[in-house]
Coordinates of C-alpha atoms in Angstrom, one line a residue:
Chain A
M1 CA 113.6 -73.3 112.8
M2 CA 113.1 -72.2 116.2
S3 CA 115.3 -72.3 119.2
R4 CA 118.4 -73.9 117.7
T5 CA 120.3 -71.0 118.9
G6 CA 124.0 -71.3 119.1
S7 CA 124.2 -69.7 122.5
S8 CA 124.3 -71.9 125.5
D9 CA 121.8 -71.6 128.3
P10 CA 123.7 -70.6 131.4
S11 CA 121.0 -71.8 133.7
D12 CA 121.2 -75.3 132.2
R13 CA 124.9 -75.3 132.7
F14 CA 124.6 -74.1 136.2
E15 CA 122.1 -76.8 137.0
Y16 CA 124.3 -79.4 135.6
L17 CA 127.2 -78.3 137.7
Q18 CA 125.0 -78.1 140.7
T19 CA 123.9 -81.7 140.1
L20 CA 127.5 -82.7 140.1
V21 CA 128.2 -81.0 143.3
T22 CA 125.2 -82.5 144.9
E23 CA 126.2 -85.9 143.6
F24 CA 129.6 -85.5 145.1
Q25 CA 128.1 -84.6 148.4
D26 CA 125.5 -87.3 148.5
T27 CA 127.1 -90.3 147.1
D28 CA 128.8 -92.9 149.3
S29 CA 130.8 -94.4 146.5
E30 CA 134.4 -93.4 146.6
E31 CA 134.6 -94.2 142.9
A32 CA 131.7 -92.1 142.0
K33 CA 133.1 -89.2 144.1
E34 CA 136.4 -89.5 142.2
Q35 CA 134.7 -89.4 138.9
V36 CA 132.5 -86.4 139.8
L37 CA 135.5 -84.6 141.3
A38 CA 137.5 -85.2 138.1
N39 CA 134.5 -84.0 136.2
L40 CA 134.3 -80.8 138.1
A41 CA 138.0 -80.2 137.9
N42 CA 137.9 -80.6 134.2
F43 CA 135.0 -78.2 134.0
A44 CA 137.2 -75.7 135.8
Y45 CA 139.5 -75.8 132.8
D46 CA 136.8 -74.0 130.7
P47 CA 136.7 -70.3 131.6
S48 CA 133.1 -70.1 130.8
N49 CA 132.3 -72.2 133.8
M50 CA 134.3 -70.1 136.3
E51 CA 131.4 -68.0 137.4
H52 CA 129.1 -71.0 138.0
L53 CA 131.8 -72.8 139.9
R54 CA 132.4 -69.8 142.1
E55 CA 128.7 -69.7 142.9
L56 CA 128.7 -73.3 143.8
Q57 CA 131.8 -72.7 146.0
V58 CA 133.7 -75.4 144.2
A59 CA 137.0 -73.9 145.1
D60 CA 136.3 -74.7 148.7
L61 CA 135.3 -78.2 147.7
F62 CA 138.7 -78.6 146.0
L63 CA 140.5 -77.2 149.0
D64 CA 138.8 -79.6 151.2
M65 CA 140.1 -82.4 149.1
L66 CA 143.7 -81.5 149.7
T67 CA 143.6 -83.0 153.2
E68 CA 142.0 -86.2 152.2
E69 CA 143.5 -89.6 152.6
N70 CA 142.6 -90.7 149.1
D71 CA 145.4 -89.6 146.8
N72 CA 143.1 -89.4 143.9
F73 CA 141.0 -86.9 145.7
V74 CA 144.0 -84.8 146.4
E75 CA 145.3 -85.0 142.9
F76 CA 142.0 -84.1 141.3
G77 CA 141.3 -81.4 143.8
M78 CA 144.7 -80.0 143.3
G79 CA 144.1 -80.1 139.5
G80 CA 140.9 -78.3 139.9
L81 CA 142.5 -75.6 141.9
C82 CA 145.2 -75.3 139.3
N83 CA 142.6 -74.7 136.7
L84 CA 140.5 -72.4 138.8
S85 CA 143.4 -70.3 140.1
M86 CA 143.9 -69.0 136.6
D87 CA 140.9 -66.8 137.2
P88 CA 141.6 -63.8 139.4
E89 CA 138.3 -64.0 141.2
C90 CA 138.8 -67.7 142.0
R91 CA 142.3 -66.9 143.1
H92 CA 141.0 -64.4 145.6
V93 CA 138.6 -67.0 147.0
I94 CA 141.4 -69.5 147.3
L95 CA 143.7 -67.1 149.1
E96 CA 140.9 -66.0 151.5
S97 CA 140.4 -69.7 152.4
G98 CA 144.0 -70.2 153.4
G99 CA 144.8 -71.8 150.1
I100 CA 148.5 -71.2 150.2
G101 CA 149.1 -73.4 153.2
L102 CA 147.0 -76.2 151.9
V103 CA 148.6 -76.1 148.5
T104 CA 152.1 -75.9 149.9
N105 CA 151.4 -79.2 151.7
C106 CA 150.7 -80.8 148.4
L107 CA 154.3 -80.1 147.3
S108 CA 155.1 -83.2 149.4
S109 CA 152.8 -85.5 147.5
R110 CA 154.1 -88.6 145.9
R111 CA 152.0 -88.0 142.9
E112 CA 153.7 -86.0 140.3
E113 CA 150.6 -84.5 138.9
T114 CA 149.6 -83.3 142.3
V115 CA 153.0 -81.6 142.8
L116 CA 152.9 -80.1 139.3
S117 CA 149.5 -78.7 139.9
A118 CA 150.6 -77.3 143.3
V119 CA 153.6 -75.5 141.8
T120 CA 151.5 -74.0 139.1
T121 CA 148.8 -73.0 141.5
L122 CA 151.2 -71.3 143.8
M123 CA 152.4 -69.3 140.8
N124 CA 148.9 -68.4 140.0
L125 CA 148.3 -67.3 143.5
L126 CA 151.0 -64.8 143.5
T127 CA 149.8 -61.3 144.2
P128 CA 151.5 -58.3 145.8
S129 CA 149.9 -59.3 149.1
S130 CA 150.5 -63.0 148.9
R131 CA 154.1 -62.6 147.7
S132 CA 155.8 -62.9 151.0
E133 CA 153.9 -66.0 151.9
I134 CA 154.6 -67.6 148.6
T135 CA 158.2 -66.8 148.6
D136 CA 158.8 -68.2 152.0
P137 CA 162.3 -69.6 152.3
A138 CA 160.9 -73.0 152.9
I139 CA 159.0 -73.0 149.6
L140 CA 162.0 -71.6 147.8
Q141 CA 164.1 -74.4 149.1
C142 CA 161.6 -76.8 147.9
M143 CA 161.6 -75.3 144.5
L144 CA 165.4 -75.4 144.4
R145 CA 165.2 -79.1 145.2
F146 CA 162.6 -79.6 142.5
S147 CA 164.8 -77.8 140.0
L148 CA 167.2 -80.7 140.4
S149 CA 164.5 -83.3 139.9
Q150 CA 164.7 -86.0 137.4
S151 CA 161.3 -85.1 136.1
P152 CA 161.6 -82.7 133.2
R153 CA 158.3 -81.1 133.9
L154 CA 158.9 -80.6 137.5
R155 CA 162.3 -79.1 136.8
G156 CA 160.8 -76.7 134.3
L157 CA 158.0 -75.5 136.5
A158 CA 160.3 -75.1 139.4
A159 CA 162.7 -73.1 137.3
V160 CA 159.8 -70.8 136.1
F161 CA 158.7 -70.4 139.7
L162 CA 162.2 -69.3 140.9
Q163 CA 162.7 -67.0 138.0
D164 CA 159.3 -65.4 138.0
C165 CA 158.1 -65.4 141.6
C166 CA 161.1 -64.2 143.5
T167 CA 164.2 -62.1 143.2
E168 CA 167.7 -63.5 142.7
A169 CA 168.6 -62.4 146.1
Q170 CA 165.8 -64.4 147.6
V171 CA 166.9 -67.4 145.7
A172 CA 170.5 -67.0 146.7
R173 CA 169.5 -66.6 150.3
A174 CA 167.5 -69.8 150.1
Q175 CA 170.4 -71.6 148.6
R176 CA 172.7 -70.5 151.4
Q177 CA 170.1 -71.6 153.9
M178 CA 169.9 -75.0 152.2
Q179 CA 173.6 -75.5 152.9
G180 CA 172.7 -75.2 156.5
E181 CA 169.5 -76.4 157.9
Q182 CA 167.0 -77.8 155.5
T183 CA 163.3 -77.7 155.9
A184 CA 161.0 -80.5 155.1
V185 CA 158.8 -78.8 152.6
G186 CA 158.5 -80.8 149.5
I187 CA 160.1 -84.0 150.9
P188 CA 157.6 -86.8 150.9
L189 CA 157.1 -88.7 154.1
P190 CA 158.8 -92.1 154.2
G191 CA 156.5 -94.8 152.9
N192 CA 156.5 -98.5 153.0
G193 CA 158.9 -98.9 150.2
D194 CA 162.2 -97.4 149.3
L195 CA 163.0 -93.8 149.0
T196 CA 164.7 -94.2 145.7
D197 CA 162.1 -92.1 144.1
E198 CA 163.4 -89.1 142.3
V199 CA 164.6 -86.3 144.5
R200 CA 161.7 -84.2 145.3
Chain B
M1 CA 153.3 -96.8 149.3
A2 CA 156.0 -97.4 146.7
A3 CA 155.0 -98.3 143.2
P4 CA 155.9 -101.7 141.9
A5 CA 158.9 -101.7 139.5
R6 CA 157.9 -101.8 135.9
N7 CA 159.5 -103.5 132.9
S8 CA 161.1 -100.9 130.9
S9 CA 160.2 -102.6 127.6
S10 CA 156.5 -102.1 128.2
C11 CA 156.7 -98.4 127.5
W12 CA 153.0 -98.5 126.5
D13 CA 152.2 -99.3 130.1
V14 CA 154.0 -96.4 131.6
P15 CA 152.1 -95.3 134.6
D16 CA 151.4 -91.7 135.0
V17 CA 151.3 -91.8 138.6
Y18 CA 154.7 -93.1 139.7
K19 CA 158.0 -92.2 138.2
H20 CA 160.0 -95.3 138.3
H21 CA 160.5 -95.1 134.6
E22 CA 162.8 -92.2 134.8
Q23 CA 165.8 -93.9 133.2
Q24 CA 164.5 -93.4 129.7
K25 CA 163.9 -89.7 130.2
I26 CA 161.6 -89.8 127.3
C27 CA 157.9 -89.2 127.6
I28 CA 157.6 -91.0 130.9
S29 CA 154.8 -88.8 131.9
R30 CA 153.0 -88.7 128.6
P31 CA 149.3 -88.9 129.3
K32 CA 148.5 -92.4 128.0
Y33 CA 146.6 -94.8 130.0
R34 CA 147.0 -98.5 129.6
D35 CA 147.2 -99.1 133.2
G36 CA 145.2 -102.1 134.1
R37 CA 145.6 -101.5 137.8
K38 CA 143.1 -98.7 137.7
D39 CA 139.4 -99.3 137.4
K40 CA 138.8 -96.3 135.3
A41 CA 140.9 -93.8 133.5
V42 CA 139.7 -90.8 135.4
K43 CA 142.0 -87.9 134.9
V44 CA 142.0 -84.2 135.4
Y45 CA 143.4 -82.0 132.7
T46 CA 145.5 -79.0 133.6
I47 CA 147.7 -76.7 131.6
N48 CA 150.6 -78.9 132.7
L49 CA 149.5 -81.8 130.7
E50 CA 149.1 -79.9 127.5
S51 CA 151.9 -78.7 125.3
R52 CA 152.9 -77.4 121.9
Y53 CA 154.9 -80.6 121.6
L54 CA 153.2 -83.7 120.4
M55 CA 154.5 -87.2 120.1
V56 CA 153.1 -89.2 117.2
Q57 CA 153.5 -93.0 117.4
G58 CA 152.5 -95.7 115.1
V59 CA 153.7 -94.0 112.0
P60 CA 154.4 -96.8 109.4
A61 CA 158.1 -97.0 108.7
I62 CA 157.6 -96.5 105.0
G63 CA 159.1 -93.1 104.6
V64 CA 156.1 -91.0 105.1
M65 CA 157.5 -88.4 107.3
P66 CA 156.8 -85.6 104.8
E67 CA 153.2 -86.7 104.6
L68 CA 153.0 -86.8 108.4
V69 CA 154.3 -83.3 108.7
Q70 CA 151.9 -82.1 106.0
L71 CA 149.0 -83.6 107.9
C72 CA 150.1 -81.9 111.1
A73 CA 150.5 -78.6 109.2
L74 CA 146.8 -78.7 108.5
Y75 CA 146.2 -77.8 112.1
G76 CA 148.7 -75.0 112.4
A77 CA 152.2 -74.0 111.7
V78 CA 154.8 -76.6 112.6
E79 CA 158.0 -75.2 114.0
E80 CA 160.0 -78.4 114.3
Y81 CA 159.8 -82.0 113.9
R82 CA 162.0 -85.0 114.2
P83 CA 161.9 -88.7 114.5
L84 CA 162.4 -89.9 118.1
D85 CA 164.7 -92.8 117.4
E86 CA 165.5 -93.2 121.1
Y87 CA 161.9 -93.9 121.9
P88 CA 160.8 -97.5 121.8
A89 CA 158.4 -98.1 119.0
E90 CA 156.3 -101.0 117.8
E91 CA 157.6 -103.1 115.0
F92 CA 157.6 -101.4 111.6
T93 CA 156.5 -98.1 113.1
E94 CA 158.2 -94.9 113.9
V95 CA 157.8 -92.2 116.5
Y96 CA 157.9 -88.5 115.8
L97 CA 158.1 -85.4 117.8
V98 CA 156.3 -82.5 116.4
K99 CA 156.4 -79.0 117.8
F100 CA 153.7 -76.6 116.8
Q101 CA 153.8 -72.9 116.9
K102 CA 150.7 -72.7 119.0
L103 CA 149.2 -74.8 121.7
T104 CA 145.8 -74.5 120.1
S105 CA 147.2 -76.1 116.9
A106 CA 148.7 -78.9 118.9
R107 CA 145.4 -79.4 120.7
A108 CA 143.5 -79.6 117.4
A109 CA 146.1 -81.9 115.8
K110 CA 146.0 -84.2 118.8
R111 CA 142.2 -84.4 118.8
R112 CA 142.0 -85.0 115.0
M113 CA 144.9 -87.3 114.5
D114 CA 144.8 -89.5 117.5
E115 CA 143.5 -93.0 116.8
K116 CA 143.2 -92.2 113.1
S117 CA 144.6 -94.4 110.4
F118 CA 147.5 -93.2 108.5
Y119 CA 149.1 -95.1 105.6
G120 CA 147.9 -98.4 107.0
G121 CA 148.9 -97.7 110.6
V122 CA 147.0 -96.2 113.5
L123 CA 148.4 -93.0 115.0
H124 CA 148.7 -92.4 118.6
V125 CA 149.1 -88.8 119.5
C126 CA 149.8 -87.3 122.9
Y127 CA 151.2 -84.2 124.4
V128 CA 154.8 -84.3 125.6
P129 CA 155.3 -81.3 127.8
E130 CA 158.5 -82.8 129.1
Y131 CA 160.2 -81.6 125.9
E132 CA 159.4 -78.0 126.7
T133 CA 162.2 -75.7 127.6
V134 CA 161.8 -73.5 130.6
E135 CA 160.9 -70.6 128.3
D136 CA 158.3 -72.7 126.6
T137 CA 156.7 -73.6 129.9
R138 CA 156.7 -70.0 131.1
L139 CA 155.1 -68.8 127.9
K140 CA 152.5 -71.5 128.0
L141 CA 151.5 -70.5 131.5
Q142 CA 151.4 -66.9 130.7
D143 CA 149.3 -67.4 127.6
R144 CA 146.9 -69.6 129.6
R145 CA 146.4 -67.0 132.3
R146 CA 145.8 -64.3 129.7
Y147 CA 143.4 -66.4 127.9
V148 CA 141.4 -67.2 131.0
V149 CA 141.2 -63.6 132.1
R150 CA 140.1 -62.5 128.6
A151 CA 137.6 -65.3 128.3
V152 CA 136.1 -64.6 131.8
Q153 CA 135.9 -60.9 131.0
S154 CA 134.2 -61.4 127.7
K155 CA 131.8 -63.9 129.2
A156 CA 130.9 -61.4 131.9
R157 CA 130.3 -58.7 129.2
E158 CA 128.2 -61.1 127.1
R159 CA 126.1 -62.0 130.1
K160 CA 125.6 -58.3 131.0
Q161 CA 124.5 -57.6 127.4
K162 CA 122.1 -60.5 127.4
E163 CA 120.6 -59.4 130.7
D164 CA 120.1 -55.9 129.3
V165 CA 118.5 -57.2 126.2
N166 CA 116.3 -59.5 128.1
E167 CA 115.2 -56.7 130.3
E168 CA 114.2 -54.7 127.4
T169 CA 112.4 -57.5 125.6
T170 CA 110.5 -58.5 128.7
L171 CA 109.4 -55.0 129.3
S172 CA 108.1 -54.4 125.8
N173 CA 106.9 -57.8 124.9
T174 CA 105.2 -59.2 128.0
A175 CA 101.9 -59.8 126.4
T176 CA 103.1 -61.5 123.2
T177 CA 105.7 -63.4 125.1
S178 CA 103.2 -65.0 127.5
E179 CA 100.9 -65.8 124.6
A180 CA 103.7 -67.5 122.8
I181 CA 104.7 -69.3 125.9
S182 CA 101.2 -70.6 126.5
R183 CA 101.0 -71.7 123.0
R184 CA 104.3 -73.5 123.2
H185 CA 103.1 -75.1 126.4
K186 CA 100.2 -76.6 124.5
T187 CA 102.3 -77.9 121.6
S188 CA 104.9 -79.3 123.8
D189 CA 102.5 -81.1 126.0
N190 CA 100.6 -83.1 123.5
D191 CA 101.7 -83.8 120.0
N192 CA 98.4 -85.5 119.2
T193 CA 96.4 -82.4 119.3
E194 CA 99.0 -80.7 117.1
K195 CA 98.6 -83.5 114.6
T196 CA 94.9 -83.1 114.4
S197 CA 95.2 -79.4 114.2
N198 CA 97.6 -79.8 111.3
I199 CA 95.0 -81.6 109.4
S200 CA 92.1 -79.5 110.2
H201 CA 93.9 -76.2 109.7
Y202 CA 95.5 -77.2 106.5
T203 CA 96.6 -73.8 105.5
D204 CA 97.7 -72.6 108.9
F205 CA 101.3 -73.2 109.9
P206 CA 101.0 -74.6 113.3
P207 CA 103.5 -73.4 115.9
L208 CA 106.7 -75.5 115.7
P209 CA 107.1 -78.1 118.5
L210 CA 109.9 -77.8 120.8
P211 CA 112.9 -79.8 119.7
P212 CA 113.6 -82.9 121.8
R213 CA 115.6 -82.1 124.8
E214 CA 117.4 -85.0 126.4
Y215 CA 119.9 -85.5 129.1
N216 CA 122.6 -86.7 127.0
Y217 CA 125.9 -86.4 128.8
F218 CA 128.7 -86.1 126.4
L219 CA 130.4 -88.8 128.1
H220 CA 127.9 -91.4 127.2
K221 CA 129.5 -91.7 123.9
N222 CA 133.0 -91.4 125.0
H223 CA 133.1 -93.2 128.3
H224 CA 134.5 -96.4 127.1
E225 CA 136.9 -94.7 124.8
T226 CA 138.5 -92.8 127.6
I227 CA 139.1 -95.8 129.7
P228 CA 141.9 -97.4 127.7
T229 CA 143.8 -94.3 126.6
E230 CA 144.5 -91.0 128.3
D231 CA 144.9 -89.4 124.9
K232 CA 141.2 -89.0 124.5
M233 CA 141.0 -86.8 127.5
G234 CA 143.3 -84.3 126.0
T235 CA 141.1 -84.1 123.0
L236 CA 138.0 -83.5 125.0
H237 CA 138.7 -80.5 126.8
N238 CA 136.3 -77.8 126.6
A239 CA 133.3 -78.5 124.6
V240 CA 130.3 -79.2 126.7
I241 CA 127.8 -80.8 124.4
Y242 CA 124.8 -81.8 126.3
K243 CA 121.1 -81.2 126.0
K244 CA 118.8 -81.1 128.9
Q245 CA 115.5 -82.9 128.9
Q246 CA 112.5 -81.0 129.8
Q247 CA 110.5 -82.7 132.6
G248 CA 106.9 -82.3 131.8
H249 CA 106.0 -78.6 131.6
S250 CA 108.4 -75.9 130.9
S251 CA 108.5 -73.1 133.3
S252 CA 107.2 -69.9 132.0
S253 CA 110.1 -67.9 133.3
S254 CA 112.2 -66.7 130.4
Q255 CA 112.1 -67.3 126.7
T256 CA 115.7 -68.6 126.8
S257 CA 114.8 -71.5 128.9
L258 CA 112.2 -72.7 126.4
G259 CA 113.3 -75.1 123.8
T260 CA 116.9 -74.0 123.7
D261 CA 119.2 -76.8 123.1
T262 CA 122.1 -76.2 125.2
E263 CA 124.4 -77.6 122.6
R264 CA 127.4 -75.6 123.0
G265 CA 129.9 -75.4 120.3
L266 CA 133.6 -75.4 121.0
T267 CA 134.7 -72.4 122.9
S268 CA 136.8 -69.9 121.1
S269 CA 140.4 -71.0 120.6
Q270 CA 140.2 -74.1 122.7
S271 CA 138.8 -76.6 120.3
S272 CA 138.9 -79.7 122.4
A273 CA 136.3 -81.1 124.6
V274 CA 136.0 -82.0 128.2
V275 CA 135.6 -85.5 129.4
R276 CA 132.6 -85.9 131.6
F277 CA 132.7 -88.7 133.9
V278 CA 129.2 -89.1 135.0
P279 CA 128.8 -91.3 138.0
R280 CA 126.7 -94.4 137.5
T281 CA 124.0 -93.2 139.8
T282 CA 123.5 -90.2 137.5
H283 CA 123.3 -92.5 134.5
L284 CA 120.7 -94.5 136.2
E285 CA 118.7 -91.5 137.2
N286 CA 118.8 -90.3 133.6
R287 CA 117.6 -93.6 132.3
K288 CA 114.8 -93.6 134.7
R289 CA 113.9 -90.1 133.7
K290 CA 114.0 -91.0 130.0
L291 CA 111.8 -94.1 130.5
K292 CA 109.3 -92.0 132.5
N293 CA 109.1 -89.4 129.9
A294 CA 108.8 -92.0 127.1
A295 CA 105.9 -93.5 129.0
E296 CA 104.3 -90.1 129.4
H297 CA 104.0 -89.5 125.7
S298 CA 101.4 -91.5 123.8
P299 CA 102.7 -94.1 121.4
T300 CA 101.7 -92.2 118.4
D301 CA 103.9 -89.5 119.4
A302 CA 107.0 -91.6 119.1
A303 CA 107.6 -90.8 115.5
M304 CA 106.7 -87.2 115.9
N305 CA 109.2 -86.7 118.7
N306 CA 112.0 -87.7 116.5
E307 CA 111.4 -85.3 113.7
I308 CA 111.0 -81.6 113.6
L309 CA 107.8 -80.8 111.9
I310 CA 107.9 -77.9 109.5
G311 CA 104.7 -76.9 107.9
P312 CA 101.4 -78.7 107.8
K313 CA 101.3 -82.4 107.5
L314 CA 99.5 -83.8 104.4
P315 CA 96.6 -86.0 105.1
E316 CA 97.5 -89.7 104.9
P317 CA 96.4 -91.5 101.8
P318 CA 93.6 -94.0 102.3
K319 CA 94.9 -97.4 103.1
G320 CA 93.1 -100.3 101.5
D321 CA 94.1 -103.7 102.5
M322 CA 93.2 -106.2 99.9
E323 CA 94.2 -109.0 102.0
D324 CA 91.7 -108.3 104.7
E325 CA 89.5 -111.2 105.6
S326 CA 86.5 -109.0 106.1
L327 CA 86.3 -108.7 102.3
N328 CA 85.7 -112.5 102.0
T329 CA 83.0 -112.3 104.7
T330 CA 81.3 -109.7 102.6
V331 CA 81.5 -111.9 99.6
S332 CA 79.9 -114.8 101.3
L333 CA 77.1 -112.7 102.6
I334 CA 76.5 -111.3 99.1
R335 CA 76.5 -114.7 97.6
S336 CA 74.0 -116.0 100.1
T337 CA 71.8 -113.0 99.5
M338 CA 72.0 -113.6 95.7
K339 CA 70.9 -117.2 96.2
Q340 CA 67.9 -115.9 98.1
V341 CA 67.2 -113.4 95.5
E342 CA 67.3 -115.9 92.7
S343 CA 64.8 -118.1 94.4
V344 CA 62.3 -115.3 94.3
P345 CA 60.6 -114.7 90.9
V346 CA 60.5 -111.0 91.3
P347 CA 63.8 -109.6 90.0
K348 CA 65.5 -107.4 92.2
P349 CA 68.3 -105.1 91.2
V350 CA 71.6 -106.7 91.4
E351 CA 74.2 -104.7 93.1
K352 CA 76.8 -104.5 90.4
K353 CA 79.3 -102.8 92.6
L354 CA 79.9 -105.7 94.8
K355 CA 81.7 -108.1 92.5
P356 CA 82.9 -111.3 94.1
R357 CA 86.5 -110.8 94.8
R358 CA 88.8 -112.8 92.8
R359 CA 91.4 -114.5 94.9
I360 CA 94.7 -114.6 93.3

């Protein structure tokens, strides 16, 4: 029987992904955009799509989402980046596009998934050249606060970050600094309601 | 915008988005959607949502823990398990925490066991990464990174090999390839001609038609399933199962683009599939496309399109319809003729063949 090959056709996959990107850009429906965005972000979980997504500049698309008003856009975009940043090439693209700053801002999100994705992404983005930026005292202080969070997942990720991404000396310095002046990284802006959310 | 307070007893409705449910400290962030506030359960999966730890709910409280563990063990080694007494459970059911040795086992178990019946109950299985230790989390991330790097590298190698192979084949087989392509063009265009050619060239094996290629987003099947529960999305991680419909004529570019179903099996170790949320507009477009293509094909092709023809088709047996009215017409004609004949003295040969039909 002909053509029932097990191998996938890369051009079909690429076209499909391209369709999604086009859809995202063309549609006016917020809901449709969310779905497509989630779609793309989930595709980014499969390493076999990395190259296509790079070609389609989806990393930039995700990065653009981080400054959107729509919290879903931010969450999905951040999730997509979390997935993509596992790949060294995508990581490079994200770093080149000023990813660290944008991702750091997401640490202040009220959405737990967004924050978790941001922490993971920052860890993924750690390279010899990006290390100093990623271990900025402000970020370390944020991670220290996170390590006291009521959320087990956030506590865990923050702990991994502090253990793996910086030296003990850096952590100690950040702790000392926290006793003095605190920075605002990772603290969500006051909203309409109460601030009895977990310590972020 | 602060989230509204939630009733702690409705643990099934725990929202994933806001964390007001912290007091329980148990599975508050488990990925299970029952949230009626949202229109759709659209969710992005990251490594943070997956875990070696699974929570299994809905286990009938009839002492089947060993059976449950055995079932889990089918998917991979189980390191630990225990009942989660502290977790609110539906009446007559129990909740268990199961820790697998490998994330891939947990993934498979979740996919296979979720929503399945088990000793009269229905299991609900979800990841519970909040049970991970710091070390668990670290290892999980490291494994994930390593896996991605390896997978990307092997894909790049594979692609390079394919390109090299393609180069070679195109160089050496240009003539035969284009011949085959043009033949395939013909067969794919019009199944009718193929049918007649089957009958006329009885002994020849006609070239096989291209299998049907349809835009069939994986999500079509699963869309409604993913809306109520988030669990589905954990199970649908990486398999991209879709086929692309050919619009009219195939391009004569490369052989690989002809007739290949892009049905992709599950990728290596990640045996769960991705949820594709295709926006409605895309669905509409696809439907239009399908209708258009259906219209393009002649009606007699309908059956042919659905089956793969192997070998020549036998000629159809002659169909005789004994109920046909035209037979009676014939009879009347014959009878009248007979009357005429009888009236003439000169005998004429009677057509014995045409007997008046007996009506039963």
